[in-house]
Structure formats: structure tokens, C-alpha cells
Short mmCIF file of C-alpha atoms in Angstrom, two decimals:
data_model
loop_
_atom_site.label_atom_id
_atom_site.label_comp_id
_atom_site.label_asym_id
_atom_site.label_seq_id
_atom_site.Cartn_x
_atom_site.Cartn_y
_atom_site.Cartn_z
CA MET Z 1 3.53 9.14 26.96
CA PRO Z 2 1.12 12.02 27.69
CA ARG Z 3 -2.57 11.36 27.72
CA TYR Z 4 -3.30 13.36 24.56
CA SER Z 5 -0.40 12.29 22.35
CA LYS Z 6 -2.14 9.34 20.63
CA PRO Z 7 -5.24 11.35 19.60
CA ILE Z 8 -3.04 14.20 18.40
CA LEU Z 9 -0.92 11.80 16.32
CA LEU Z 10 -4.07 10.22 14.90
CA LEU Z 11 -5.51 13.63 14.00
CA CYS Z 12 -2.23 14.70 12.38
CA ALA Z 13 -2.09 11.48 10.37
CA THR Z 14 -5.71 11.93 9.27
CA HIS Z 15 -4.99 15.53 8.31
CA ALA Z 16 -1.92 14.51 6.29
CA PHE Z 17 -3.94 11.81 4.51
CA ALA Z 18 -6.73 14.30 3.74
CA LEU Z 19 -4.28 16.86 2.32
CA PHE Z 20 -2.60 14.19 0.22
CA SER Z 21 -5.98 12.95 -1.00
CA MET Z 22 -7.28 16.40 -1.99
CA TYR Z 23 -4.23 18.11 -3.38
CA GLY Z 24 -2.52 14.93 -4.55
CA LEU Z 25 -5.52 14.08 -6.72
CA ALA Z 26 -5.71 17.62 -8.08
CA TYR Z 27 -2.00 17.44 -8.93
CA ARG Z 28 -2.15 13.95 -10.46
CA ASN Z 29 -5.14 14.64 -12.71
CA GLY Z 30 -3.65 17.93 -13.97
CA TYR Z 31 -6.17 20.28 -12.36
CA LEU Z 32 -3.60 22.41 -10.52
CA LYS Z 33 -1.48 22.66 -13.65
CA ALA Z 34 -4.51 23.83 -15.64
CA LEU Z 35 -5.36 26.44 -12.99
CA LEU Z 36 -1.82 27.80 -13.01
CA ARG Z 37 -1.73 27.83 -16.81
CA LEU Z 38 -5.03 29.74 -16.93
CA LYS Z 39 -3.75 32.27 -14.41
CA ASP Z 40 -0.29 32.73 -15.92
CA PHE Z 41 -0.76 32.39 -19.68
CA GLY Z 42 -4.36 33.32 -20.26
CA PRO Z 43 -6.81 33.98 -21.52
CA HIS Z 44 -7.03 36.04 -18.35
CA LEU Z 45 -10.79 35.69 -18.09
CA LEU Z 46 -12.88 33.84 -15.56
CA PRO Z 47 -14.01 30.47 -16.98
CA GLY Z 48 -17.21 30.80 -19.00
CA SER Z 49 -17.36 34.61 -18.87
CA GLU Z 50 -15.87 37.79 -20.26
CA ASN Z 51 -14.83 39.08 -16.82
CA PRO Z 52 -11.08 39.55 -16.37
CA ILE Z 53 -9.26 37.82 -13.53
CA LEU Z 54 -8.17 40.29 -10.86
CA LYS Z 55 -4.60 39.47 -9.82
CA THR Z 56 -3.85 42.01 -7.08
CA TYR Z 57 -5.84 41.97 -3.85
CA THR Z 58 -3.45 42.72 -0.98
CA GLY Z 59 -0.16 43.74 -2.59
CA ILE Z 60 1.56 40.69 -1.05
CA ALA Z 61 2.54 38.56 -4.06
CA PRO Z 62 2.27 35.02 -2.54
CA LEU Z 63 -1.06 35.85 -0.90
CA ASP Z 64 -2.38 37.44 -4.10
CA LYS Z 65 -1.39 34.32 -6.06
CA LEU Z 66 -3.28 32.11 -3.60
CA ILE Z 67 -6.37 34.34 -3.66
CA THR Z 68 -6.33 34.47 -7.48
CA ILE Z 69 -6.25 30.68 -7.70
CA ALA Z 70 -9.10 30.47 -5.16
CA VAL Z 71 -11.17 32.96 -7.18
CA VAL Z 72 -10.71 30.94 -10.37
CA LEU Z 73 -11.44 27.73 -8.46
CA PHE Z 74 -14.69 28.99 -6.91
CA ALA Z 75 -15.92 31.18 -9.80
CA ASN Z 76 -18.26 28.56 -11.27
CA ILE Z 77 -19.68 27.73 -7.84
CA THR Z 78 -20.58 31.30 -6.93
CA ASP Z 79 -21.60 32.89 -10.25
CA GLY Z 80 -24.90 31.00 -10.59
CA SER Z 81 -24.17 29.54 -14.03
CA ALA Z 82 -24.33 26.00 -12.64
CA PRO Z 83 -27.11 25.73 -10.03
CA HIS Z 84 -25.97 22.27 -8.92
CA PHE Z 85 -22.52 23.68 -8.05
CA SER Z 86 -24.08 26.60 -6.18
CA LEU Z 87 -26.31 24.20 -4.24
CA TYR Z 88 -23.27 22.08 -3.39
CA GLY Z 89 -21.42 25.18 -2.16
CA PHE Z 90 -24.39 26.21 -0.01
CA HIS Z 91 -24.59 22.69 1.43
CA PHE Z 92 -20.86 22.66 2.17
CA GLY Z 93 -21.09 26.08 3.85
CA GLY Z 94 -23.85 24.80 6.14
CA GLN Z 95 -21.79 21.78 7.14
CA LEU Z 96 -18.70 23.88 7.73
CA THR Z 97 -20.63 26.34 9.91
CA SER Z 98 -22.12 23.59 12.08
CA ILE Z 99 -18.76 21.85 12.55
CA TRP Z 100 -17.08 25.15 13.45
CA THR Z 101 -19.86 25.91 15.98
CA VAL Z 102 -19.44 22.53 17.69
CA LEU Z 103 -15.66 23.01 17.88
CA MET Z 104 -16.08 26.47 19.40
CA ILE Z 105 -18.56 25.23 22.01
CA GLU Z 106 -16.37 22.26 22.90
CA GLY Z 107 -13.34 24.52 23.18
CA TYR Z 108 -15.11 26.68 25.77
CA ARG Z 109 -16.21 23.74 27.94
CA PHE Z 110 -14.53 23.55 31.33
CA GLY Z 111 -13.64 19.86 30.82
CA ASN Z 112 -11.57 20.72 27.76
CA ARG Z 113 -9.41 23.41 29.41
CA GLY Z 114 -5.73 22.83 28.70
CA THR Z 115 -6.36 20.33 25.90
CA PRO Z 116 -5.61 20.79 22.19
CA LEU Z 117 -9.35 21.27 21.58
CA SER Z 118 -9.35 24.46 23.66
CA LEU Z 119 -6.78 26.13 21.42
#
């Protein structure tokens, strides 16, 4: 068994659990269904506003559908109507940036050449 196979399997299992936890919960509590209903059947307005939902961004239907759902999902975080959501989004962005920076630095280290981290 190669040296890196156990950590890779552990990371894949953790990733699968995280995806199941996030999207499984959103599916089980009806959140995804409500998002799709809002996007497909209307009213075609962003939640809590009179602004219409833009449905075409790239011209590629599956990508446009994904972007439209993301816009509806993040609208309340970025519009400033709920400061606690905006603060949470800012906090999350800071954490994401720092984690991405550490991964980039570790990927460039000589000791990590040829490992999955350097990809």
C-alpha cells in the first residue's frame, strides 16, 4: 500500500461525510426544494426585495441554474438587510482565505513535491 493512500482515503471519507452533512440536511429539511420552487415557480424576486432574479449568466443552462440558486442562497448575506448574516459571511471569507493561503504555501514547499498536496 503506497505511503499516501491512507491519508487520501481518510480525506475522501471526510469530504463525503461533509457533503452528506451539508447537502443532506438541506435536502431533508426542505431547503433545497424551497429554493428550486422559488426559482422555478416564482415569485421570481429575490427574497425580501422587489429585484427580479436573473436567470441567464453564461448561456450554459446547467451552469446558469447553479449560479441562480447560489444567487438566491447568498442574497440575504450580501444585501445588507441582515447585518449578522453579512458579518458571518465576512468571517467565513476570512477563514476561507487563510486556509487557501496555507494550502498554496504548503503545495509549493519542496518537501511536498509529488504528493497530493502539491496538486
